[in-house]
mmCIF file with all atom_site columns, C-alpha atoms and ligand atoms in Angstrom:
data_model
loop_
_atom_site.group_PDB
_atom_site.id
_atom_site.type_symbol
_atom_site.label_atom_id
_atom_site.label_alt_id
_atom_site.label_comp_id
_atom_site.label_asym_id
_atom_site.label_entity_id
_atom_site.label_seq_id
_atom_site.pdbx_PDB_ins_code
_atom_site.Cartn_x
_atom_site.Cartn_y
_atom_site.Cartn_z
_atom_site.occupancy
_atom_site.B_iso_or_equiv
_atom_site.pdbx_formal_charge
_atom_site.auth_seq_id
_atom_site.auth_comp_id
_atom_site.auth_asym_id
_atom_site.auth_atom_id
_atom_site.pdbx_PDB_model_num
ATOM   1   C  CA  . MET A 1 1   ? 12.218 -5.484 -41.048 1.00 0.00 ? 1248 MET A CA  1
ATOM   2   C  CA  . ASP A 1 2   ? 15.132 -5.827 -38.588 1.00 0.00 ? 1249 ASP A CA  1
ATOM   3   C  CA  . SER A 1 3   ? 15.445 -3.510 -35.578 1.00 0.00 ? 1250 SER A CA  1
ATOM   4   C  CA  . VAL A 1 4   ? 18.271 -1.296 -36.778 1.00 0.00 ? 1251 VAL A CA  1
ATOM   5   C  CA  . SER A 1 5   ? 16.615 -0.745 -40.149 1.00 0.00 ? 1252 SER A CA  1
ATOM   6   C  CA  . LEU A 1 6   ? 13.293 0.179  -38.544 1.00 0.00 ? 1253 LEU A CA  1
ATOM   7   C  CA  . ILE A 1 7   ? 14.879 2.677  -36.136 1.00 0.00 ? 1254 ILE A CA  1
ATOM   8   C  CA  . LEU A 1 8   ? 17.014 4.289  -38.853 1.00 0.00 ? 1255 LEU A CA  1
ATOM   9   C  CA  . LYS A 1 9   ? 14.010 4.542  -41.148 1.00 0.00 ? 1256 LYS A CA  1
ATOM   10  C  CA  . ALA A 1 10  ? 12.072 6.275  -38.383 1.00 0.00 ? 1257 ALA A CA  1
ATOM   11  C  CA  . LEU A 1 11  ? 14.996 8.633  -37.787 1.00 0.00 ? 1258 LEU A CA  1
ATOM   12  C  CA  . GLU A 1 12  ? 15.210 9.526  -41.462 1.00 0.00 ? 1259 GLU A CA  1
ATOM   13  C  CA  . PHE A 1 13  ? 11.451 10.031 -41.706 1.00 0.00 ? 1260 PHE A CA  1
ATOM   14  C  CA  . ALA A 1 14  ? 11.390 12.312 -38.647 1.00 0.00 ? 1261 ALA A CA  1
ATOM   15  C  CA  . ALA A 1 15  ? 14.413 14.270 -39.923 1.00 0.00 ? 1262 ALA A CA  1
ATOM   16  C  CA  . VAL A 1 16  ? 12.573 15.083 -43.151 1.00 0.00 ? 1263 VAL A CA  1
ATOM   17  C  CA  . ARG A 1 17  ? 9.362  16.015 -41.319 1.00 0.00 ? 1264 ARG A CA  1
ATOM   18  C  CA  . HIS A 1 18  ? 11.165 18.327 -38.860 1.00 0.00 ? 1265 HIS A CA  1
ATOM   19  C  CA  . ARG A 1 19  ? 13.656 19.646 -41.437 1.00 0.00 ? 1266 ARG A CA  1
ATOM   20  C  CA  . THR A 1 20  ? 12.694 23.321 -41.137 1.00 0.00 ? 1267 THR A CA  1
ATOM   21  C  CA  . GLN A 1 21  ? 12.104 23.382 -37.363 1.00 0.00 ? 1268 GLN A CA  1
ATOM   22  C  CA  . PHE A 1 22  ? 14.278 24.441 -34.461 1.00 0.00 ? 1269 PHE A CA  1
ATOM   23  C  CA  . ARG A 1 23  ? 14.105 23.937 -30.701 1.00 0.00 ? 1270 ARG A CA  1
ATOM   24  C  CA  . LYS A 1 24  ? 12.895 26.757 -28.477 1.00 0.00 ? 1271 LYS A CA  1
ATOM   25  C  CA  . GLY A 1 25  ? 16.137 26.917 -26.478 1.00 0.00 ? 1272 GLY A CA  1
ATOM   26  C  CA  . LYS A 1 26  ? 18.540 29.784 -26.880 1.00 0.00 ? 1273 LYS A CA  1
ATOM   27  C  CA  . ASP A 1 27  ? 20.988 27.769 -29.009 1.00 0.00 ? 1274 ASP A CA  1
ATOM   28  C  CA  . LYS A 1 28  ? 18.206 27.117 -31.590 1.00 0.00 ? 1275 LYS A CA  1
ATOM   29  C  CA  . SER A 1 29  ? 19.378 23.586 -32.308 1.00 0.00 ? 1276 SER A CA  1
ATOM   30  C  CA  . PRO A 1 30  ? 17.691 21.615 -35.114 1.00 0.00 ? 1277 PRO A CA  1
ATOM   31  C  CA  . TYR A 1 31  ? 14.416 20.081 -33.882 1.00 0.00 ? 1278 TYR A CA  1
ATOM   32  C  CA  . ILE A 1 32  ? 15.484 16.543 -34.814 1.00 0.00 ? 1279 ILE A CA  1
ATOM   33  C  CA  . ASN A 1 33  ? 18.145 16.651 -32.083 1.00 0.00 ? 1280 ASN A CA  1
ATOM   34  C  CA  . HIS A 1 34  ? 15.321 16.277 -29.549 1.00 0.00 ? 1281 HIS A CA  1
ATOM   35  C  CA  . PRO A 1 35  ? 13.780 12.971 -30.776 1.00 0.00 ? 1282 PRO A CA  1
ATOM   36  C  CA  . ILE A 1 36  ? 17.290 11.573 -31.276 1.00 0.00 ? 1283 ILE A CA  1
ATOM   37  C  CA  . GLN A 1 37  ? 18.138 12.472 -27.676 1.00 0.00 ? 1284 GLN A CA  1
ATOM   38  C  CA  . VAL A 1 38  ? 14.920 10.890 -26.378 1.00 0.00 ? 1285 VAL A CA  1
ATOM   39  C  CA  . ALA A 1 39  ? 15.606 7.629  -28.271 1.00 0.00 ? 1286 ALA A CA  1
ATOM   40  C  CA  . ASN A 1 40  ? 19.263 7.655  -27.215 1.00 0.00 ? 1287 ASN A CA  1
ATOM   41  C  CA  . LEU A 1 41  ? 18.318 8.204  -23.566 1.00 0.00 ? 1288 LEU A CA  1
ATOM   42  C  CA  . LEU A 1 42  ? 15.922 5.247  -23.677 1.00 0.00 ? 1289 LEU A CA  1
ATOM   43  C  CA  . ALA A 1 43  ? 18.483 2.928  -25.287 1.00 0.00 ? 1290 ALA A CA  1
ATOM   44  C  CA  . ASN A 1 44  ? 21.733 3.999  -23.666 1.00 0.00 ? 1291 ASN A CA  1
ATOM   45  C  CA  . GLU A 1 45  ? 20.752 5.310  -20.239 1.00 0.00 ? 1292 GLU A CA  1
ATOM   46  C  CA  . ALA A 1 46  ? 17.579 3.381  -19.452 1.00 0.00 ? 1293 ALA A CA  1
ATOM   47  C  CA  . GLY A 1 47  ? 18.409 0.036  -21.120 1.00 0.00 ? 1294 GLY A CA  1
ATOM   48  C  CA  . GLU A 1 48  ? 15.359 0.035  -23.405 1.00 0.00 ? 1295 GLU A CA  1
ATOM   49  C  CA  . LYS A 1 49  ? 16.153 -1.789 -26.650 1.00 0.00 ? 1296 LYS A CA  1
ATOM   50  C  CA  . ASP A 1 50  ? 12.672 -2.450 -28.034 1.00 0.00 ? 1297 ASP A CA  1
ATOM   51  C  CA  . PRO A 1 51  ? 12.695 -1.292 -31.685 1.00 0.00 ? 1298 PRO A CA  1
ATOM   52  C  CA  . VAL A 1 52  ? 8.995  -0.334 -31.563 1.00 0.00 ? 1299 VAL A CA  1
ATOM   53  C  CA  . LEU A 1 53  ? 9.653  1.946  -28.595 1.00 0.00 ? 1300 LEU A CA  1
ATOM   54  C  CA  . LEU A 1 54  ? 12.816 3.456  -30.109 1.00 0.00 ? 1301 LEU A CA  1
ATOM   55  C  CA  . SER A 1 55  ? 11.132 4.045  -33.484 1.00 0.00 ? 1302 SER A CA  1
ATOM   56  C  CA  . ALA A 1 56  ? 8.150  5.678  -31.780 1.00 0.00 ? 1303 ALA A CA  1
ATOM   57  C  CA  . ALA A 1 57  ? 10.655 7.840  -29.854 1.00 0.00 ? 1304 ALA A CA  1
ATOM   58  C  CA  . MET A 1 58  ? 12.102 9.075  -33.157 1.00 0.00 ? 1305 MET A CA  1
ATOM   59  C  CA  . LEU A 1 59  ? 8.590  9.807  -34.441 1.00 0.00 ? 1306 LEU A CA  1
ATOM   60  C  CA  . HIS A 1 60  ? 7.030  11.087 -31.213 1.00 0.00 ? 1307 HIS A CA  1
ATOM   61  C  CA  . ASP A 1 61  ? 6.579  14.724 -32.242 1.00 0.00 ? 1308 ASP A CA  1
ATOM   62  C  CA  . VAL A 1 62  ? 5.842  14.417 -35.979 1.00 0.00 ? 1309 VAL A CA  1
ATOM   63  C  CA  . ILE A 1 63  ? 2.062  14.178 -35.707 1.00 0.00 ? 1310 ILE A CA  1
ATOM   64  C  CA  . GLU A 1 64  ? 1.829  16.941 -33.131 1.00 0.00 ? 1311 GLU A CA  1
ATOM   65  C  CA  . ASP A 1 65  ? 4.275  19.349 -34.757 1.00 0.00 ? 1312 ASP A CA  1
ATOM   66  C  CA  . THR A 1 66  ? 4.442  18.798 -38.516 1.00 0.00 ? 1313 THR A CA  1
ATOM   67  C  CA  . VAL A 1 67  ? 0.843  18.936 -39.753 1.00 0.00 ? 1314 VAL A CA  1
ATOM   68  C  CA  . GLU A 1 68  ? -1.551 21.845 -39.964 1.00 0.00 ? 1315 GLU A CA  1
ATOM   69  C  CA  . THR A 1 69  ? -4.861 20.477 -41.239 1.00 0.00 ? 1316 THR A CA  1
ATOM   70  C  CA  . LYS A 1 70  ? -6.969 17.468 -40.323 1.00 0.00 ? 1317 LYS A CA  1
ATOM   71  C  CA  . LYS A 1 71  ? -6.431 16.114 -43.821 1.00 0.00 ? 1318 LYS A CA  1
ATOM   72  C  CA  . GLU A 1 72  ? -2.644 16.349 -43.450 1.00 0.00 ? 1319 GLU A CA  1
ATOM   73  C  CA  . LYS A 1 73  ? -2.873 14.647 -40.083 1.00 0.00 ? 1320 LYS A CA  1
ATOM   74  C  CA  . LYS A 1 74  ? -4.866 11.773 -41.511 1.00 0.00 ? 1321 LYS A CA  1
ATOM   75  C  CA  . GLU A 1 75  ? -2.423 11.351 -44.407 1.00 0.00 ? 1322 GLU A CA  1
ATOM   76  C  CA  . LEU A 1 76  ? 0.536  11.326 -42.047 1.00 0.00 ? 1323 LEU A CA  1
ATOM   77  C  CA  . ILE A 1 77  ? -1.116 8.740  -39.800 1.00 0.00 ? 1324 ILE A CA  1
ATOM   78  C  CA  . ASP A 1 78  ? -1.750 6.485  -42.814 1.00 0.00 ? 1325 ASP A CA  1
ATOM   79  C  CA  . GLN A 1 79  ? 1.857  6.921  -43.911 1.00 0.00 ? 1326 GLN A CA  1
ATOM   80  C  CA  . ILE A 1 80  ? 3.262  6.006  -40.478 1.00 0.00 ? 1327 ILE A CA  1
ATOM   81  C  CA  . ARG A 1 81  ? 1.014  2.938  -40.337 1.00 0.00 ? 1328 ARG A CA  1
ATOM   82  C  CA  . LYS A 1 82  ? 2.188  1.808  -43.772 1.00 0.00 ? 1329 LYS A CA  1
ATOM   83  C  CA  . LEU A 1 83  ? 5.896  2.431  -43.178 1.00 0.00 ? 1330 LEU A CA  1
ATOM   84  C  CA  . PHE A 1 84  ? 6.265  1.447  -39.518 1.00 0.00 ? 1331 PHE A CA  1
ATOM   85  C  CA  . GLY A 1 85  ? 3.266  -0.695 -38.603 1.00 0.00 ? 1332 GLY A CA  1
ATOM   86  C  CA  . GLU A 1 86  ? 0.276  -0.421 -36.302 1.00 0.00 ? 1333 GLU A CA  1
ATOM   87  C  CA  . GLU A 1 87  ? 2.173  -0.668 -33.016 1.00 0.00 ? 1334 GLU A CA  1
ATOM   88  C  CA  . VAL A 1 88  ? 4.665  2.132  -33.731 1.00 0.00 ? 1335 VAL A CA  1
ATOM   89  C  CA  . LEU A 1 89  ? 1.728  4.266  -34.871 1.00 0.00 ? 1336 LEU A CA  1
ATOM   90  C  CA  . SER A 1 90  ? -0.307 3.545  -31.769 1.00 0.00 ? 1337 SER A CA  1
ATOM   91  C  CA  . VAL A 1 91  ? 2.546  4.437  -29.349 1.00 0.00 ? 1338 VAL A CA  1
ATOM   92  C  CA  . THR A 1 92  ? 3.206  7.607  -31.356 1.00 0.00 ? 1339 THR A CA  1
ATOM   93  C  CA  . LEU A 1 93  ? -0.463 8.573  -31.228 1.00 0.00 ? 1340 LEU A CA  1
ATOM   94  C  CA  . GLU A 1 94  ? -0.635 7.918  -27.498 1.00 0.00 ? 1341 GLU A CA  1
ATOM   95  C  CA  . VAL A 1 95  ? 2.003  10.585 -26.832 1.00 0.00 ? 1342 VAL A CA  1
ATOM   96  C  CA  . THR A 1 96  ? 0.514  13.091 -29.287 1.00 0.00 ? 1343 THR A CA  1
ATOM   97  C  CA  . ASP A 1 97  ? -1.427 16.003 -27.764 1.00 0.00 ? 1344 ASP A CA  1
ATOM   98  C  CA  . ASP A 1 98  ? -4.820 16.888 -29.195 1.00 0.00 ? 1345 ASP A CA  1
ATOM   99  C  CA  . ASN A 1 99  ? -4.085 20.201 -30.906 1.00 0.00 ? 1346 ASN A CA  1
ATOM   100 C  CA  . SER A 1 100 ? -7.757 21.062 -31.110 1.00 0.00 ? 1347 SER A CA  1
ATOM   101 C  CA  . LEU A 1 101 ? -7.614 21.742 -27.356 1.00 0.00 ? 1348 LEU A CA  1
ATOM   102 C  CA  . GLY A 1 102 ? -6.188 24.964 -25.946 1.00 0.00 ? 1349 GLY A CA  1
ATOM   103 C  CA  . LYS A 1 103 ? -2.721 24.908 -24.444 1.00 0.00 ? 1350 LYS A CA  1
ATOM   104 C  CA  . LYS A 1 104 ? -3.941 24.886 -20.847 1.00 0.00 ? 1351 LYS A CA  1
ATOM   105 C  CA  . ASN A 1 105 ? -6.331 22.037 -21.556 1.00 0.00 ? 1352 ASN A CA  1
ATOM   106 C  CA  . ARG A 1 106 ? -3.640 20.025 -23.327 1.00 0.00 ? 1353 ARG A CA  1
ATOM   107 C  CA  . LYS A 1 107 ? -1.406 20.330 -20.283 1.00 0.00 ? 1354 LYS A CA  1
ATOM   108 C  CA  . GLN A 1 108 ? -4.212 19.185 -17.985 1.00 0.00 ? 1355 GLN A CA  1
ATOM   109 C  CA  . MET A 1 109 ? -5.030 16.280 -20.339 1.00 0.00 ? 1356 MET A CA  1
ATOM   110 C  CA  . GLN A 1 110 ? -1.414 15.073 -20.162 1.00 0.00 ? 1357 GLN A CA  1
ATOM   111 C  CA  . ILE A 1 111 ? -1.735 14.802 -16.374 1.00 0.00 ? 1358 ILE A CA  1
ATOM   112 C  CA  . GLU A 1 112 ? -5.081 13.004 -16.600 1.00 0.00 ? 1359 GLU A CA  1
ATOM   113 C  CA  . HIS A 1 113 ? -4.124 10.669 -19.453 1.00 0.00 ? 1360 HIS A CA  1
ATOM   114 C  CA  . ALA A 1 114 ? -0.714 9.644  -18.076 1.00 0.00 ? 1361 ALA A CA  1
ATOM   115 C  CA  . PRO A 1 115 ? -1.913 6.693  -15.937 1.00 0.00 ? 1362 PRO A CA  1
ATOM   116 C  CA  . LYS A 1 116 ? -3.992 5.325  -18.833 1.00 0.00 ? 1363 LYS A CA  1
ATOM   117 C  CA  . LEU A 1 117 ? -1.117 5.060  -21.324 1.00 0.00 ? 1364 LEU A CA  1
ATOM   118 C  CA  . SER A 1 118 ? 0.438  1.762  -22.440 1.00 0.00 ? 1365 SER A CA  1
ATOM   119 C  CA  . VAL A 1 119 ? 3.758  0.741  -20.866 1.00 0.00 ? 1366 VAL A CA  1
ATOM   120 C  CA  . LYS A 1 120 ? 5.696  1.760  -23.996 1.00 0.00 ? 1367 LYS A CA  1
ATOM   121 C  CA  . ALA A 1 121 ? 4.005  5.147  -24.189 1.00 0.00 ? 1368 ALA A CA  1
ATOM   122 C  CA  . LYS A 1 122 ? 4.726  5.731  -20.489 1.00 0.00 ? 1369 LYS A CA  1
ATOM   123 C  CA  . LYS A 1 123 ? 8.432  5.027  -20.981 1.00 0.00 ? 1370 LYS A CA  1
ATOM   124 C  CA  . LEU A 1 124 ? 8.540  7.309  -23.987 1.00 0.00 ? 1371 LEU A CA  1
ATOM   125 C  CA  . LYS A 1 125 ? 6.764  10.091 -22.163 1.00 0.00 ? 1372 LYS A CA  1
ATOM   126 C  CA  . ILE A 1 126 ? 9.085  9.947  -19.143 1.00 0.00 ? 1373 ILE A CA  1
ATOM   127 C  CA  . ALA A 1 127 ? 12.098 10.113 -21.504 1.00 0.00 ? 1374 ALA A CA  1
ATOM   128 C  CA  . ASP A 1 128 ? 10.526 13.064 -23.320 1.00 0.00 ? 1375 ASP A CA  1
ATOM   129 C  CA  . LYS A 1 129 ? 10.004 14.915 -20.039 1.00 0.00 ? 1376 LYS A CA  1
ATOM   130 C  CA  . ILE A 1 130 ? 13.586 14.169 -18.938 1.00 0.00 ? 1377 ILE A CA  1
ATOM   131 C  CA  . MET A 1 131 ? 14.978 15.676 -22.142 1.00 0.00 ? 1378 MET A CA  1
ATOM   132 C  CA  . ASN A 1 132 ? 12.749 18.725 -21.840 1.00 0.00 ? 1379 ASN A CA  1
ATOM   133 C  CA  . VAL A 1 133 ? 13.865 19.290 -18.243 1.00 0.00 ? 1380 VAL A CA  1
ATOM   134 C  CA  . ARG A 1 134 ? 17.523 18.804 -19.235 1.00 0.00 ? 1381 ARG A CA  1
ATOM   135 C  CA  . ASP A 1 135 ? 17.056 21.273 -22.077 1.00 0.00 ? 1382 ASP A CA  1
ATOM   136 C  CA  . ILE A 1 136 ? 15.661 23.819 -19.657 1.00 0.00 ? 1383 ILE A CA  1
ATOM   137 C  CA  . ILE A 1 137 ? 18.712 23.391 -17.450 1.00 0.00 ? 1384 ILE A CA  1
ATOM   138 C  CA  . VAL A 1 138 ? 21.386 23.719 -20.134 1.00 0.00 ? 1385 VAL A CA  1
ATOM   139 C  CA  . ASN A 1 139 ? 19.572 25.690 -22.786 1.00 0.00 ? 1386 ASN A CA  1
ATOM   140 C  CA  . PRO A 1 140 ? 16.409 27.435 -21.555 1.00 0.00 ? 1387 PRO A CA  1
ATOM   141 C  CA  . PRO A 1 141 ? 13.947 29.072 -23.942 1.00 0.00 ? 1388 PRO A CA  1
ATOM   142 C  CA  . GLU A 1 142 ? 14.993 32.705 -24.289 1.00 0.00 ? 1389 GLU A CA  1
ATOM   143 C  CA  . LYS A 1 143 ? 11.734 34.304 -23.305 1.00 0.00 ? 1390 LYS A CA  1
ATOM   144 C  CA  . TRP A 1 144 ? 10.822 32.112 -20.353 1.00 0.00 ? 1391 TRP A CA  1
ATOM   145 C  CA  . SER A 1 145 ? 10.702 33.808 -16.958 1.00 0.00 ? 1392 SER A CA  1
ATOM   146 C  CA  . LEU A 1 146 ? 11.870 32.107 -13.775 1.00 0.00 ? 1393 LEU A CA  1
ATOM   147 C  CA  . LEU A 1 147 ? 8.224  31.612 -12.832 1.00 0.00 ? 1394 LEU A CA  1
ATOM   148 C  CA  . ARG A 1 148 ? 7.387  29.973 -16.132 1.00 0.00 ? 1395 ARG A CA  1
ATOM   149 C  CA  . ILE A 1 149 ? 10.335 27.612 -15.795 1.00 0.00 ? 1396 ILE A CA  1
ATOM   150 C  CA  . ARG A 1 150 ? 9.310  26.662 -12.238 1.00 0.00 ? 1397 ARG A CA  1
ATOM   151 C  CA  . LYS A 1 151 ? 5.731  26.073 -13.370 1.00 0.00 ? 1398 LYS A CA  1
ATOM   152 C  CA  . TYR A 1 152 ? 6.963  23.872 -16.207 1.00 0.00 ? 1399 TYR A CA  1
ATOM   153 C  CA  . LEU A 1 153 ? 9.007  21.784 -13.758 1.00 0.00 ? 1400 LEU A CA  1
ATOM   154 C  CA  . ASP A 1 154 ? 6.000  21.431 -11.423 1.00 0.00 ? 1401 ASP A CA  1
ATOM   155 C  CA  . TRP A 1 155 ? 3.782  20.389 -14.313 1.00 0.00 ? 1402 TRP A CA  1
ATOM   156 C  CA  . SER A 1 156 ? 6.230  17.780 -15.620 1.00 0.00 ? 1403 SER A CA  1
ATOM   157 C  CA  . GLU A 1 157 ? 6.456  16.312 -12.111 1.00 0.00 ? 1404 GLU A CA  1
ATOM   158 C  CA  . LYS A 1 158 ? 2.661  15.911 -12.095 1.00 0.00 ? 1405 LYS A CA  1
ATOM   159 C  CA  . VAL A 1 159 ? 2.635  14.224 -15.512 1.00 0.00 ? 1406 VAL A CA  1
ATOM   160 C  CA  . VAL A 1 160 ? 5.442  11.832 -14.524 1.00 0.00 ? 1407 VAL A CA  1
ATOM   161 C  CA  . ALA A 1 161 ? 3.625  10.959 -11.271 1.00 0.00 ? 1408 ALA A CA  1
ATOM   162 C  CA  . GLY A 1 162 ? 1.050  9.191  -13.462 1.00 0.00 ? 1409 GLY A CA  1
ATOM   163 C  CA  . LEU A 1 163 ? 3.690  7.368  -15.527 1.00 0.00 ? 1410 LEU A CA  1
ATOM   164 C  CA  . ARG A 1 164 ? 5.636  5.592  -12.782 1.00 0.00 ? 1411 ARG A CA  1
ATOM   165 C  CA  . GLY A 1 165 ? 6.098  1.856  -12.361 1.00 0.00 ? 1412 GLY A CA  1
ATOM   166 C  CA  . VAL A 1 166 ? 7.498  1.048  -15.815 1.00 0.00 ? 1413 VAL A CA  1
ATOM   167 C  CA  . ASN A 1 167 ? 11.274 1.566  -15.538 1.00 0.00 ? 1414 ASN A CA  1
ATOM   168 C  CA  . PRO A 1 168 ? 12.897 2.519  -12.196 1.00 0.00 ? 1415 PRO A CA  1
ATOM   169 C  CA  . LYS A 1 169 ? 16.062 3.765  -13.892 1.00 0.00 ? 1416 LYS A CA  1
ATOM   170 C  CA  . LEU A 1 170 ? 14.107 6.156  -16.074 1.00 0.00 ? 1417 LEU A CA  1
ATOM   171 C  CA  . GLU A 1 171 ? 12.212 7.419  -13.042 1.00 0.00 ? 1418 GLU A CA  1
ATOM   172 C  CA  . ASP A 1 172 ? 15.469 7.970  -11.119 1.00 0.00 ? 1419 ASP A CA  1
ATOM   173 C  CA  . ILE A 1 173 ? 16.899 9.930  -14.051 1.00 0.00 ? 1420 ILE A CA  1
ATOM   174 C  CA  . PHE A 1 174 ? 13.768 12.072 -14.124 1.00 0.00 ? 1421 PHE A CA  1
ATOM   175 C  CA  . ASP A 1 175 ? 13.923 12.724 -10.363 1.00 0.00 ? 1422 ASP A CA  1
ATOM   176 C  CA  . GLU A 1 176 ? 17.582 13.697 -10.607 1.00 0.00 ? 1423 GLU A CA  1
ATOM   177 C  CA  . SER A 1 177 ? 16.929 16.013 -13.593 1.00 0.00 ? 1424 SER A CA  1
ATOM   178 C  CA  . LEU A 1 178 ? 14.031 17.650 -11.781 1.00 0.00 ? 1425 LEU A CA  1
ATOM   179 C  CA  . ARG A 1 179 ? 16.156 18.133 -8.672  1.00 0.00 ? 1426 ARG A CA  1
ATOM   180 C  CA  . ALA A 1 180 ? 18.930 19.711 -10.752 1.00 0.00 ? 1427 ALA A CA  1
ATOM   181 C  CA  . GLY A 1 181 ? 16.399 21.895 -12.560 1.00 0.00 ? 1428 GLY A CA  1
ATOM   182 C  CA  . ARG A 1 182 ? 14.888 23.124 -9.307  1.00 0.00 ? 1429 ARG A CA  1
ATOM   183 C  CA  . ALA A 1 183 ? 18.317 23.772 -7.823  1.00 0.00 ? 1430 ALA A CA  1
ATOM   184 C  CA  . GLY A 1 184 ? 19.302 25.793 -10.879 1.00 0.00 ? 1431 GLY A CA  1
ATOM   185 C  CA  . TYR A 1 185 ? 16.143 27.895 -10.822 1.00 0.00 ? 1432 TYR A CA  1
ATOM   186 C  CA  . SER A 1 186 ? 15.521 28.244 -7.103  1.00 0.00 ? 1433 SER A CA  1
ATOM   187 C  CA  . GLY A 1 187 ? 15.987 31.996 -7.345  1.00 0.00 ? 1434 GLY A CA  1
ATOM   188 C  CA  . LYS A 1 188 ? 17.956 32.056 -4.098  1.00 0.00 ? 1435 LYS A CA  1
HETATM 189 ZN ZN1 . ZN  B 2 .   ? 9.201  15.602 -27.404 1.00 0.00 ? 63   ZN  B ZN1 1
#
């Protein structure tokens, strides 16, 4: 399959999977906006044109956020493998949190796992963190306190510390987003 077809197929697949979900931010935008923004950031701001990476970017939250049971998870994994191939699946799985762990554990695991990820998964994860930080700046979750926002920014910095060395541009964009986020929520 050619690159454009693969990426559009991944976009369509993710749109159906996330069709009833919304982002946490106060504008409650459709969830699919987020994977589109992550893929767009990789392609148009960070110069990443690899169709496997961009397809995995479109799919990066479907396993984590659109299944409830182990059986559903297994079926979805088989489906992604069949439709998009082993490599797209493996990058997608690399950036999927283990939902059987508690939230605190999952956050710690992201920090610990970051240096072990493949180059593609590292790029995807930095882009994901950039979009989440940008979202917090322009459209913060309604119920988040200043402290929670600051803790989130500190945590994403720790995760990204383990992802560096794969795309300097992406890292610069992250640093700038983090700086802007901290400036906006300094509480001064
Ligand atoms: Zn994401």
